[in-house]
Amino acid sequence: MSNKTKSSYAISKQLLNRLPLYLNYLKDFADREGYISAPLIANAMKLNEVQVRKDLAAVSSSGGKPKTGFAAGQLIRDIEKFLGYDNVNEAVIAGTGHLGSALLSYKGFDEYGLKILMGFDLKDELVGTSIAGKQVLHIDKLEDVCKRLKIHIGIITVPASFAQEVCDRMVAGGILAVWNFAPVHLTVPDHVVIQNENMAASLVVLSKHLAEKLEKKEEGI
Amino acid sequence: MSNKTKSSYAISKQLLNRLPLYLNYLKDFADREGYISAPLIANAMKLNEVQVRKDLAAVSSSGGKPKTGFAAGQLIRDIEKFLGYDNVNEAVIAGTGHLGSALLSYKGFDEYGLKILMGFDLKDELVGTSIAGKQVLHIDKLEDVCKRLKIHIGIITVPASFAQEVCDRMVAGGILAVWNFAPVHLTVPDHVVIQNENMAASLVVLSKHLAEKLEKKEEGI
DNA sequence: TAGATTGTTAATCGATTAACAATC
DNA sequence: TAGATTGTTAATCGATTAACAATC
């Protein structure tokens, strides 16, 4: 029997975006020996109570107890399991400029099951160095290394103009999932998944909201 | 007369996320003197044609011409205007570690109308230095500087454990919009907008998709 | 018990997609 | 003209929220 979700509640992208929020909250504020309820989380996150309840129901192994809620420690483990934080995924990163080296250095990814093994770049002054104890190899070795180590995840932090070419090399090396930080639309074969980390889009949402606020302020009242 | 949208097509978060994608595509591939059609963009981005058409109709000042499409140069300007890329928003950043300095150094934000003026940190070895020509001041000056310069946007790249406190200081300094890179839920008054740059969530979506791929591969056909 | 909370079914809401007339 | 594309109204789809019985 496979571990499919019991109910028909879909594993939507939205759900996958909310779960890490719950997890942060639980880890920071919940007494792991105690219980926590959906209304409590909903209130803290300013989300609808039913939504949180459904989300928790979808991932909780043991369910909650009426009147008391969910065992916090178990719930944390359940969410982590659901999110796959206990399976390690190995990744490589192409582009070791500011952003690339920030990602290479970031300790927090371990927690999410992401292990960035090494970086690739084409600049001679970077190749051969190491960042946060991880080697930087020449970009020409990218395809080969991915193949040999059977890496499935590639992270792209090269300038926009190189991104497609780097992406093609990753795909040629057997990469199945690409996390793209370059502000371009990448074309990949159907069997490859792309996740765009769209900072411009984030920024736009923020500045639009801000513009509204400022307008209201000007209008008075 | 205010520049509200003509139609009732809502300015959804989704729309705001798609527009930068169109913009990238247009800038990279469109002949600015020529014309571009919704079906063409839709095809390149693998989106529904009607959706693109509606999106373009919502932002285009002059509309498109049946059979020919939209004037590419004008469309680029319209999208940029709609997204507010021509209004400069000044921002400060708290936390000048790897990620913070990557953001401080990133040239691309200009294009989006974001101007990061300076950084703040509490580490003595960082305070007084400058990153990409931008000063790093002591975090204790954050509130004061925001007030004096009437900064509206604060970017948080401090460790999770400091994020709430830094956020509070920003709010006290009159910040109205917070771009939060720390993996915690921040509590702010109603008049402040938060945009969480949720890398963990992105990563989860990616690794879930990857897991599906790998499962299918194992099952064979 | 009374009351809080869970889990689930039904109603609502909003975004996407389909259908189609208008236009160049 | 014929055909591609626009703009818009209607239908569909999916996610969120409301309502409510079950439970401790």
Tab-separated table of C-alpha atoms (C1' of nucleotides) in Angstrom:
chain	number	residue	atom	x	y	z
A	1	MET	CA	0.000	0.000	0.000
A	2	SER	CA	1.351	3.383	-0.919
A	3	ASN	CA	1.192	6.368	1.368
A	4	LYS	CA	-1.349	8.318	-0.593
A	5	THR	CA	-3.496	10.828	1.247
A	6	LYS	CA	-6.532	9.256	2.769
A	7	SER	CA	-9.067	11.904	1.850
A	8	SER	CA	-9.566	13.501	-1.516
A	9	TYR	CA	-8.215	16.838	-0.243
A	10	ALA	CA	-5.846	17.780	-3.020
A	11	ILE	CA	-2.132	18.317	-2.477
A	12	SER	CA	-2.246	21.767	-3.908
A	13	LYS	CA	0.650	24.110	-4.328
A	14	GLN	CA	-1.051	26.317	-1.779
A	15	LEU	CA	-1.005	23.550	0.778
A	16	LEU	CA	2.681	22.968	0.151
A	17	ASN	CA	3.258	26.648	0.731
A	18	ARG	CA	1.348	26.759	3.989
A	19	LEU	CA	2.870	23.685	5.601
A	20	PRO	CA	6.346	25.198	6.044
A	21	LEU	CA	4.689	28.149	7.771
A	22	TYR	CA	2.940	25.883	10.228
A	23	LEU	CA	6.182	24.071	10.795
A	24	ASN	CA	8.060	27.272	11.614
A	25	TYR	CA	5.355	28.282	13.991
A	26	LEU	CA	5.215	24.914	15.726
A	27	LYS	CA	8.971	24.706	16.105
A	28	ASP	CA	9.198	28.184	17.543
A	29	PHE	CA	6.175	28.346	19.758
A	30	ALA	CA	4.766	24.941	20.512
A	31	ASP	CA	5.574	22.906	23.567
A	32	ARG	CA	6.551	19.638	21.932
A	33	GLU	CA	5.196	17.623	24.794
A	34	GLY	CA	1.879	19.427	24.705
A	35	TYR	CA	-1.009	19.834	22.333
A	36	ILE	CA	-1.796	22.428	19.743
A	37	SER	CA	-5.085	23.156	18.024
A	38	ALA	CA	-5.971	24.267	14.517
A	39	PRO	CA	-7.757	27.422	15.731
A	40	LEU	CA	-4.628	28.408	17.621
A	41	ILE	CA	-2.421	28.101	14.557
A	42	ALA	CA	-5.024	29.771	12.379
A	43	ASN	CA	-5.158	32.700	14.722
A	44	ALA	CA	-1.396	33.124	14.838
A	45	MET	CA	-1.062	32.979	11.044
A	46	LYS	CA	-4.232	34.928	10.317
A	47	LEU	CA	-5.623	32.082	8.277
A	48	ASN	CA	-9.045	30.526	8.232
A	49	GLU	CA	-9.561	27.949	10.926
A	50	VAL	CA	-11.168	25.365	8.672
A	51	GLN	CA	-8.343	25.633	6.217
A	52	VAL	CA	-5.760	24.876	8.851
A	53	ARG	CA	-7.883	22.023	10.145
A	54	LYS	CA	-8.095	20.515	6.682
A	55	ASP	CA	-4.403	20.971	6.084
A	56	LEU	CA	-3.533	19.272	9.350
A	57	ALA	CA	-5.991	16.472	8.683
A	58	ALA	CA	-4.272	15.892	5.342
A	59	VAL	CA	-0.833	15.387	6.853
A	60	SER	CA	-1.422	14.138	10.375
A	61	SER	CA	-0.785	10.451	10.862
A	62	SER	CA	-2.815	10.051	14.010
A	63	GLY	CA	-5.389	12.808	13.690
A	64	GLY	CA	-6.331	15.253	16.383
A	65	LYS	CA	-8.356	14.810	19.516
A	66	PRO	CA	-11.553	16.778	19.824
A	67	LYS	CA	-11.256	19.424	22.474
A	68	THR	CA	-7.484	19.051	22.881
A	69	GLY	CA	-6.015	19.244	19.390
A	70	PHE	CA	-2.891	17.646	17.944
A	71	ALA	CA	0.147	16.320	19.788
A	72	ALA	CA	2.683	18.984	18.856
A	73	GLY	CA	5.774	16.784	18.608
A	74	GLN	CA	4.042	14.221	16.437
A	75	LEU	CA	2.542	16.924	14.255
A	76	ILE	CA	5.978	18.412	13.628
A	77	ARG	CA	7.290	15.005	12.595
A	78	ASP	CA	4.258	14.386	10.399
A	79	ILE	CA	4.654	17.663	8.556
A	80	GLU	CA	8.370	17.083	8.092
A	81	LYS	CA	7.714	13.658	6.740
A	82	PHE	CA	5.007	14.896	4.418
A	83	LEU	CA	7.268	17.621	3.092
A	84	GLY	CA	10.012	15.085	2.537
A	85	TYR	CA	12.477	16.794	4.834
A	86	ASP	CA	13.850	13.457	5.917
A	87	ASN	CA	14.788	12.327	2.416
A	88	VAL	CA	18.051	13.881	1.397
A	89	ASN	CA	18.138	15.382	-2.075
A	90	GLU	CA	21.516	16.161	-3.514
A	91	ALA	CA	21.946	19.221	-5.659
A	92	VAL	CA	24.527	21.255	-7.504
A	93	ILE	CA	24.553	24.941	-8.149
A	94	ALA	CA	25.643	26.757	-11.274
A	95	GLY	CA	26.850	30.301	-10.772
A	96	THR	CA	28.833	31.128	-7.661
A	97	GLY	CA	28.411	34.874	-7.574
A	98	HIS	CA	26.812	36.640	-4.650
A	99	LEU	CA	23.559	34.745	-4.675
A	100	GLY	CA	25.122	31.395	-5.530
A	101	SER	CA	27.617	31.605	-2.729
A	102	ALA	CA	24.893	32.744	-0.325
A	103	LEU	CA	22.984	29.577	-1.141
A	104	LEU	CA	26.105	27.415	-0.929
A	105	SER	CA	26.797	28.861	2.510
A	106	TYR	CA	23.286	28.667	3.858
A	107	LYS	CA	23.144	26.080	6.626
A	108	GLY	CA	19.378	25.947	6.806
A	109	PHE	CA	18.872	23.763	3.735
A	110	ASP	CA	19.968	20.653	5.609
A	111	GLU	CA	16.808	20.950	7.590
A	112	TYR	CA	14.774	20.774	4.393
A	113	GLY	CA	16.601	17.751	3.079
A	114	LEU	CA	18.565	19.677	0.485
A	115	LYS	CA	22.262	19.042	0.258
A	116	ILE	CA	24.158	21.269	-2.133
A	117	LEU	CA	27.317	19.337	-2.954
A	118	MET	CA	29.324	21.804	-5.011
A	119	GLY	CA	29.275	24.818	-7.243
A	120	PHE	CA	30.144	25.456	-10.882
A	121	ASP	CA	31.354	28.620	-12.497
A	122	LEU	CA	33.308	29.712	-15.517
A	123	LYS	CA	35.414	32.439	-13.995
A	124	ASP	CA	39.005	31.308	-13.608
A	125	GLU	CA	39.414	33.145	-10.322
A	126	LEU	CA	36.559	31.183	-8.779
A	127	VAL	CA	37.246	27.728	-10.208
A	128	GLY	CA	39.305	25.691	-7.784
A	129	THR	CA	38.341	27.733	-4.740
A	130	SER	CA	35.862	26.509	-2.206
A	131	ILE	CA	32.885	28.245	-0.618
A	132	ALA	CA	31.698	27.146	2.801
A	133	GLY	CA	33.833	24.052	2.367
A	134	LYS	CA	32.292	23.194	-0.988
A	135	GLN	CA	34.355	23.011	-4.140
A	136	VAL	CA	33.820	25.239	-7.141
A	137	LEU	CA	34.442	23.384	-10.400
A	138	HIS	CA	34.565	24.610	-13.955
A	139	ILE	CA	31.160	24.782	-15.600
A	140	ASP	CA	32.408	22.462	-18.343
A	141	LYS	CA	32.406	19.642	-15.826
A	142	LEU	CA	28.786	20.189	-14.866
A	143	GLU	CA	27.212	17.635	-17.166
A	144	ASP	CA	29.728	14.959	-16.347
A	145	VAL	CA	29.563	15.360	-12.583
A	146	CYS	CA	25.772	15.298	-12.584
A	147	LYS	CA	25.827	12.066	-14.538
A	148	ARG	CA	28.470	10.402	-12.430
A	149	LEU	CA	26.934	11.337	-9.075
A	150	LYS	CA	23.367	10.916	-10.296
A	151	ILE	CA	22.348	14.366	-9.110
A	152	HIS	CA	18.689	15.178	-9.621
A	153	ILE	CA	18.476	18.834	-8.623
A	154	GLY	CA	20.194	21.769	-10.279
A	155	ILE	CA	20.134	25.317	-8.968
A	156	ILE	CA	20.694	28.136	-11.421
A	157	THR	CA	22.119	31.419	-10.177
A	158	VAL	CA	23.970	32.507	-13.294
A	159	PRO	CA	23.162	35.746	-15.129
A	160	ALA	CA	20.015	35.620	-17.220
A	161	SER	CA	21.926	35.471	-20.477
A	162	PHE	CA	23.639	32.180	-19.565
A	163	ALA	CA	20.726	30.529	-17.846
A	164	GLN	CA	19.259	28.615	-20.764
A	165	GLU	CA	22.591	27.168	-21.793
A	166	VAL	CA	23.412	26.090	-18.249
A	167	CYS	CA	19.962	24.615	-17.943
A	168	ASP	CA	20.463	22.601	-21.131
A	169	ARG	CA	23.704	21.201	-19.754
A	170	MET	CA	21.997	20.210	-16.549
A	171	VAL	CA	19.278	18.430	-18.453
A	172	ALA	CA	21.922	16.675	-20.552
A	173	GLY	CA	23.522	15.585	-17.280
A	174	GLY	CA	20.317	13.956	-16.114
A	175	ILE	CA	18.975	16.669	-13.835
A	176	LEU	CA	15.237	16.247	-13.272
A	177	ALA	CA	14.426	19.347	-11.244
A	178	VAL	CA	15.681	22.872	-11.753
A	179	TRP	CA	15.439	25.652	-9.221
A	180	ASN	CA	15.861	28.780	-11.293
A	181	PHE	CA	16.853	32.131	-9.783
A	182	ALA	CA	17.640	33.791	-13.112
A	183	PRO	CA	14.930	36.143	-14.321
A	184	VAL	CA	14.211	34.304	-17.559
A	185	HIS	CA	11.759	31.731	-18.717
A	186	LEU	CA	13.638	28.481	-19.287
A	187	THR	CA	12.591	25.862	-21.796
A	188	VAL	CA	13.000	22.255	-20.725
A	189	PRO	CA	11.784	18.856	-21.898
A	190	ASP	CA	8.569	17.557	-20.355
A	191	HIS	CA	10.271	15.214	-17.940
A	192	VAL	CA	12.064	18.073	-16.168
A	193	VAL	CA	10.407	20.187	-13.469
A	194	ILE	CA	11.154	23.875	-13.138
A	195	GLN	CA	10.600	25.998	-10.086
A	196	ASN	CA	11.167	29.674	-10.656
A	197	GLU	CA	12.228	31.719	-7.683
A	198	ASN	CA	10.711	34.847	-8.981
A	199	MET	CA	12.054	37.712	-6.868
A	200	ALA	CA	10.753	40.319	-9.275
A	201	ALA	CA	7.260	38.941	-8.868
A	202	SER	CA	7.520	39.001	-5.085
A	203	LEU	CA	8.764	42.503	-5.186
A	204	VAL	CA	5.930	43.563	-7.424
A	205	VAL	CA	3.304	42.178	-5.103
A	206	LEU	CA	4.940	44.048	-2.252
A	207	SER	CA	5.257	47.357	-4.039
A	208	LYS	CA	1.707	47.194	-5.363
A	209	HIS	CA	0.433	46.716	-1.844
A	210	LEU	CA	2.640	49.540	-0.678
A	211	ALA	CA	1.354	51.829	-3.412
A	212	GLU	CA	-2.201	51.149	-2.249
A	213	LYS	CA	-1.282	52.012	1.319
A	214	LEU	CA	0.351	55.248	0.280
A	215	GLU	CA	-2.621	56.210	-1.864
A	216	LYS	CA	-4.986	55.713	1.022
A	217	LYS	CA	-2.712	57.739	3.244
A	218	GLU	CA	-2.720	60.608	0.780
A	219	GLU	CA	-6.467	60.544	0.402
A	220	GLY	CA	-6.675	60.978	4.147
A	221	ILE	CA	-9.164	58.981	6.236
B	1	MET	CA	-9.640	60.541	-13.500
B	2	SER	CA	-7.597	57.867	-11.799
B	3	ASN	CA	-5.825	55.111	-13.641
B	4	LYS	CA	-7.977	52.274	-12.419
B	5	THR	CA	-8.365	49.219	-14.601
B	6	LYS	CA	-11.103	49.620	-17.113
B	7	SER	CA	-12.586	46.156	-16.911
B	8	SER	CA	-13.538	44.268	-13.785
B	9	TYR	CA	-10.706	41.768	-14.334
B	10	ALA	CA	-9.237	41.585	-10.871
B	11	ILE	CA	-5.630	42.518	-10.127
B	12	SER	CA	-4.897	39.164	-8.583
B	13	LYS	CA	-1.639	38.080	-7.084
B	14	GLN	CA	-1.456	35.573	-9.915
B	15	LEU	CA	-1.623	38.327	-12.491
B	16	LEU	CA	1.153	40.210	-10.714
B	17	ASN	CA	3.223	37.050	-10.839
B	18	ARG	CA	2.680	36.450	-14.516
B	19	LEU	CA	3.373	39.959	-15.736
B	20	PRO	CA	7.102	39.887	-14.921
B	21	LEU	CA	7.334	36.658	-16.902
B	22	TYR	CA	5.760	38.276	-19.933
B	23	LEU	CA	8.081	41.200	-19.503
B	24	ASN	CA	11.179	38.978	-19.460
B	25	TYR	CA	9.995	37.196	-22.528
B	26	LEU	CA	9.198	40.381	-24.419
B	27	LYS	CA	12.485	42.008	-23.546
B	28	ASP	CA	14.475	38.972	-24.595
B	29	PHE	CA	12.660	37.861	-27.678
B	30	ALA	CA	10.407	40.529	-29.069
B	31	ASP	CA	11.331	42.922	-31.816
B	32	ARG	CA	10.406	46.190	-30.163
B	33	GLU	CA	9.434	47.747	-33.440
B	34	GLY	CA	7.210	44.830	-34.331
B	35	TYR	CA	4.073	43.207	-33.047
B	36	ILE	CA	3.507	40.339	-30.676
B	37	SER	CA	0.346	38.317	-30.107
B	38	ALA	CA	-1.155	36.724	-27.025
B	39	PRO	CA	-1.121	33.214	-28.548
B	40	LEU	CA	2.594	33.597	-29.225
B	41	ILE	CA	3.383	34.509	-25.631
B	42	ALA	CA	1.034	31.832	-24.321
B	43	ASN	CA	2.783	29.247	-26.409
B	44	ALA	CA	6.246	30.254	-25.252
B	45	MET	CA	5.235	30.261	-21.574
B	46	LYS	CA	2.971	27.231	-21.808
B	47	LEU	CA	0.035	29.199	-20.531
B	48	ASN	CA	-3.530	29.356	-21.702
B	49	GLU	CA	-4.057	31.727	-24.577
B	50	VAL	CA	-7.175	33.353	-23.131
B	51	GLN	CA	-5.418	34.004	-19.884
B	52	VAL	CA	-2.600	35.858	-21.582
B	53	ARG	CA	-5.104	37.774	-23.656
B	54	LYS	CA	-6.967	38.868	-20.562
B	55	ASP	CA	-3.786	39.791	-18.774
B	56	LEU	CA	-2.607	41.898	-21.672
B	57	ALA	CA	-6.002	43.530	-22.045
B	58	ALA	CA	-5.817	44.486	-18.361
B	59	VAL	CA	-2.515	46.323	-18.685
B	60	SER	CA	-2.342	47.498	-22.279
B	61	SER	CA	-3.020	51.185	-22.742
B	62	SER	CA	-3.904	51.003	-26.402
B	63	GLY	CA	-5.196	47.477	-26.779
B	64	GLY	CA	-4.222	45.052	-29.480
B	65	LYS	CA	-5.106	44.920	-33.121
B	66	PRO	CA	-7.060	41.927	-34.347
B	67	LYS	CA	-4.939	39.759	-36.569
B	68	THR	CA	-1.664	41.534	-35.721
B	69	GLY	CA	-1.463	41.681	-31.936
B	70	PHE	CA	0.166	44.224	-29.655
B	71	ALA	CA	2.913	46.722	-30.479
B	72	ALA	CA	5.802	45.132	-28.596
B	73	GLY	CA	7.579	48.296	-27.482
B	74	GLN	CA	4.396	49.884	-26.194
B	75	LEU	CA	3.391	46.675	-24.439
B	76	ILE	CA	6.717	46.538	-22.616
B	77	ARG	CA	6.247	50.105	-21.445
B	78	ASP	CA	2.665	49.395	-20.394
B	79	ILE	CA	3.630	46.386	-18.325
B	80	GLU	CA	6.483	48.286	-16.697
B	81	LYS	CA	4.189	51.139	-15.873
B	82	PHE	CA	1.533	48.811	-14.487
B	83	LEU	CA	4.083	47.051	-12.305
B	84	GLY	CA	5.335	50.377	-11.061
B	85	TYR	CA	8.875	49.870	-12.300
B	86	ASP	CA	9.173	53.545	-13.095
B	87	ASN	CA	8.420	54.703	-9.565
B	88	VAL	CA	11.503	54.410	-7.421
B	89	ASN	CA	10.990	52.825	-4.023
B	90	GLU	CA	13.757	53.286	-1.499
B	91	ALA	CA	14.561	50.458	0.854
B	92	VAL	CA	16.958	49.428	3.574
B	93	ILE	CA	18.145	45.972	4.430
B	94	ALA	CA	18.741	44.490	7.853
B	95	GLY	CA	21.269	41.677	7.985
B	96	THR	CA	24.335	41.880	5.768
B	97	GLY	CA	25.399	38.254	5.809
B	98	HIS	CA	25.624	36.211	2.614
B	99	LEU	CA	22.076	36.755	1.458
B	100	GLY	CA	21.901	40.371	2.563
B	101	SER	CA	25.074	41.292	0.760
B	102	ALA	CA	23.922	39.396	-2.311
B	103	LEU	CA	20.803	41.559	-2.384
B	104	LEU	CA	22.793	44.731	-1.701
B	105	SER	CA	25.061	43.878	-4.623
B	106	TYR	CA	22.377	42.849	-7.050
B	107	LYS	CA	22.201	45.377	-9.859
B	108	GLY	CA	18.942	44.119	-11.282
B	109	PHE	CA	16.664	45.725	-8.702
B	110	ASP	CA	17.064	49.149	-10.312
B	111	GLU	CA	15.097	47.839	-13.191
B	112	TYR	CA	12.217	47.015	-10.873
B	113	GLY	CA	12.235	50.406	-9.233
B	114	LEU	CA	13.816	49.193	-6.000
B	115	LYS	CA	16.718	51.152	-4.625
B	116	ILE	CA	18.412	49.619	-1.600
B	117	LEU	CA	20.152	52.531	0.079
B	118	MET	CA	22.155	50.865	2.843
B	119	GLY	CA	22.504	47.893	5.122
B	120	PHE	CA	22.293	47.402	8.868
B	121	ASP	CA	23.991	44.800	11.007
B	122	LEU	CA	25.096	44.329	14.564
B	123	LYS	CA	28.457	42.677	13.991
B	124	ASP	CA	31.284	45.106	14.724
B	125	GLU	CA	33.406	43.762	11.898
B	126	LEU	CA	30.682	44.622	9.377
B	127	VAL	CA	29.516	47.975	10.726
B	128	GLY	CA	31.340	50.806	8.983
B	129	THR	CA	32.265	48.761	5.922
B	130	SER	CA	30.484	49.110	2.643
B	131	ILE	CA	29.092	46.513	0.293
B	132	ALA	CA	28.761	47.317	-3.380
B	133	GLY	CA	29.313	50.941	-2.468
B	134	LYS	CA	26.552	50.933	0.116
B	135	GLN	CA	27.246	51.669	3.757
B	136	VAL	CA	26.619	49.203	6.542
B	137	LEU	CA	25.395	50.940	9.694
B	138	HIS	CA	24.793	49.607	13.168
B	139	ILE	CA	21.364	48.083	13.618
B	140	ASP	CA	20.672	50.511	16.453
B	141	LYS	CA	20.460	53.289	13.890
B	142	LEU	CA	17.829	51.496	11.829
B	143	GLU	CA	14.751	53.116	13.318
B	144	ASP	CA	16.213	56.596	13.209
B	145	VAL	CA	17.460	56.404	9.640
B	146	CYS	CA	14.144	55.048	8.382
B	147	LYS	CA	12.333	57.932	10.024
B	148	ARG	CA	14.713	60.579	8.797
B	149	LEU	CA	14.828	59.368	5.205
B	150	LYS	CA	11.163	58.362	5.147
B	151	ILE	CA	11.972	54.871	3.921
B	152	HIS	CA	8.925	52.722	3.245
B	153	ILE	CA	10.435	49.328	2.470
B	154	GLY	CA	12.482	47.152	4.795
B	155	ILE	CA	14.192	43.931	3.767
B	156	ILE	CA	14.920	41.363	6.451
B	157	THR	CA	17.789	38.937	5.952
B	158	VAL	CA	18.769	38.392	9.569
B	159	PRO	CA	18.672	34.985	11.243
B	160	ALA	CA	15.209	33.797	12.190
B	161	SER	CA	15.747	34.432	15.875
B	162	PHE	CA	16.301	38.164	15.360
B	163	ALA	CA	13.726	38.724	12.671
B	164	GLN	CA	10.772	39.760	14.812
B	165	GLU	CA	12.790	42.271	16.768
B	166	VAL	CA	14.261	43.803	13.644
B	167	CYS	CA	10.816	43.914	12.120
B	168	ASP	CA	9.463	45.752	15.156
B	169	ARG	CA	12.190	48.340	14.836
B	170	MET	CA	11.407	48.836	11.178
B	171	VAL	CA	7.755	49.345	11.966
B	172	ALA	CA	8.690	51.812	14.695
B	173	GLY	CA	10.756	53.619	12.072
B	174	GLY	CA	7.755	54.040	9.819
B	175	ILE	CA	8.354	51.162	7.404
B	176	LEU	CA	5.130	50.206	5.631
B	177	ALA	CA	6.235	47.170	3.646
B	178	VAL	CA	8.497	44.344	4.775
B	179	TRP	CA	10.171	41.849	2.484
B	180	ASN	CA	11.002	38.985	4.778
B	181	PHE	CA	13.615	36.346	3.903
B	182	ALA	CA	13.810	34.865	7.399
B	183	PRO	CA	11.938	31.600	7.809
B	184	VAL	CA	9.551	32.821	10.495
B	185	HIS	CA	6.099	34.227	10.610
B	186	LEU	CA	6.318	37.886	11.556
B	187	THR	CA	3.616	39.748	13.406
B	188	VAL	CA	2.982	43.321	12.287
B	189	PRO	CA	0.268	45.916	12.763
B	190	ASP	CA	-2.495	46.032	10.185
B	191	HIS	CA	-1.099	48.993	8.324
B	192	VAL	CA	2.096	47.129	7.425
B	193	VAL	CA	2.342	44.747	4.482
B	194	ILE	CA	4.477	41.641	4.655
B	195	GLN	CA	5.803	39.677	1.725
B	196	ASN	CA	7.477	36.450	2.686
B	197	GLU	CA	10.141	35.144	0.366
B	198	ASN	CA	9.549	31.600	1.308
B	199	MET	CA	12.473	29.581	-0.054
B	200	ALA	CA	11.528	26.531	1.956
B	201	ALA	CA	8.132	26.530	0.328
B	202	SER	CA	9.617	26.818	-3.150
B	203	LEU	CA	11.970	24.028	-2.402
B	204	VAL	CA	9.165	21.839	-1.162
B	205	VAL	CA	7.132	22.302	-4.298
B	206	LEU	CA	10.192	21.371	-6.313
B	207	SER	CA	11.115	18.308	-4.323
B	208	LYS	CA	7.525	17.050	-4.242
B	209	HIS	CA	7.411	17.236	-8.016
B	210	LEU	CA	10.761	15.532	-8.190
B	211	ALA	CA	9.597	12.752	-5.897
B	212	GLU	CA	6.645	12.129	-8.198
B	213	LYS	CA	8.952	11.906	-11.204
B	214	LEU	CA	11.216	9.448	-9.466
B	215	GLU	CA	8.289	7.312	-8.347
B	216	LYS	CA	6.983	7.095	-11.882
B	217	LYS	CA	10.447	6.202	-13.100
B	218	GLU	CA	10.719	3.364	-10.612
B	219	GLU	CA	7.288	2.011	-11.435
B	220	GLY	CA	8.379	1.985	-15.038
B	221	ILE	CA	5.785	3.253	-17.500
C	1	DT	C1'	-22.764	17.681	31.273
C	2	DA	C1'	-21.295	21.748	28.508
C	3	DG	C1'	-18.122	23.394	25.516
C	4	DA	C1'	-14.237	23.220	22.568
C	5	DT	C1'	-12.386	21.014	18.835
C	6	DT	C1'	-12.225	17.629	15.161
C	7	DG	C1'	-13.527	15.850	10.599
C	8	DT	C1'	-16.569	16.178	6.669
C	9	DT	C1'	-20.217	17.593	3.540
C	10	DA	C1'	-22.273	21.560	1.232
C	11	DA	C1'	-22.067	26.425	-0.325
C	12	DT	C1'	-19.421	30.151	-1.927
C	13	DC	C1'	-16.005	32.483	-4.106
C	14	DG	C1'	-12.544	33.501	-7.416
C	15	DA	C1'	-9.597	32.209	-11.133
C	16	DT	C1'	-9.125	29.713	-15.362
C	17	DT	C1'	-10.840	28.098	-19.569
C	18	DA	C1'	-14.273	27.694	-23.303
C	19	DA	C1'	-17.205	29.783	-26.630
C	20	DC	C1'	-18.141	33.292	-29.791
C	21	DA	C1'	-19.016	37.703	-31.928
C	22	DA	C1'	-16.300	41.733	-33.637
C	23	DT	C1'	-12.511	43.364	-36.309
C	24	DC	C1'	-8.760	44.103	-39.291
D	1	DT	C1'	-12.688	37.590	-48.783
D	2	DA	C1'	-10.789	34.233	-45.395
D	3	DG	C1'	-8.392	33.709	-41.415
D	4	DA	C1'	-6.065	35.127	-37.362
D	5	DT	C1'	-6.518	37.631	-33.402
D	6	DT	C1'	-8.873	40.578	-30.118
D	7	DG	C1'	-12.169	41.413	-26.342
D	8	DT	C1'	-15.967	39.707	-23.612
D	9	DT	C1'	-19.637	36.832	-21.807
D	10	DA	C1'	-20.663	32.246	-20.056
D	11	DA	C1'	-19.176	27.733	-18.197
D	12	DT	C1'	-16.029	25.152	-15.562
D	13	DC	C1'	-12.880	24.110	-12.231
D	14	DG	C1'	-10.615	24.232	-7.884
D	15	DA	C1'	-9.763	26.300	-3.509
D	16	DT	C1'	-11.676	28.506	0.453
D	17	DT	C1'	-15.157	29.096	3.752
D	18	DA	C1'	-19.508	27.942	6.116
D	19	DA	C1'	-22.363	24.697	8.430
D	20	DC	C1'	-22.874	20.909	11.321
D	21	DA	C1'	-22.684	16.327	13.346
D	22	DA	C1'	-19.383	13.537	16.115
D	23	DT	C1'	-16.374	13.270	19.991
D	24	DC	C1'	-13.816	13.793	24.092
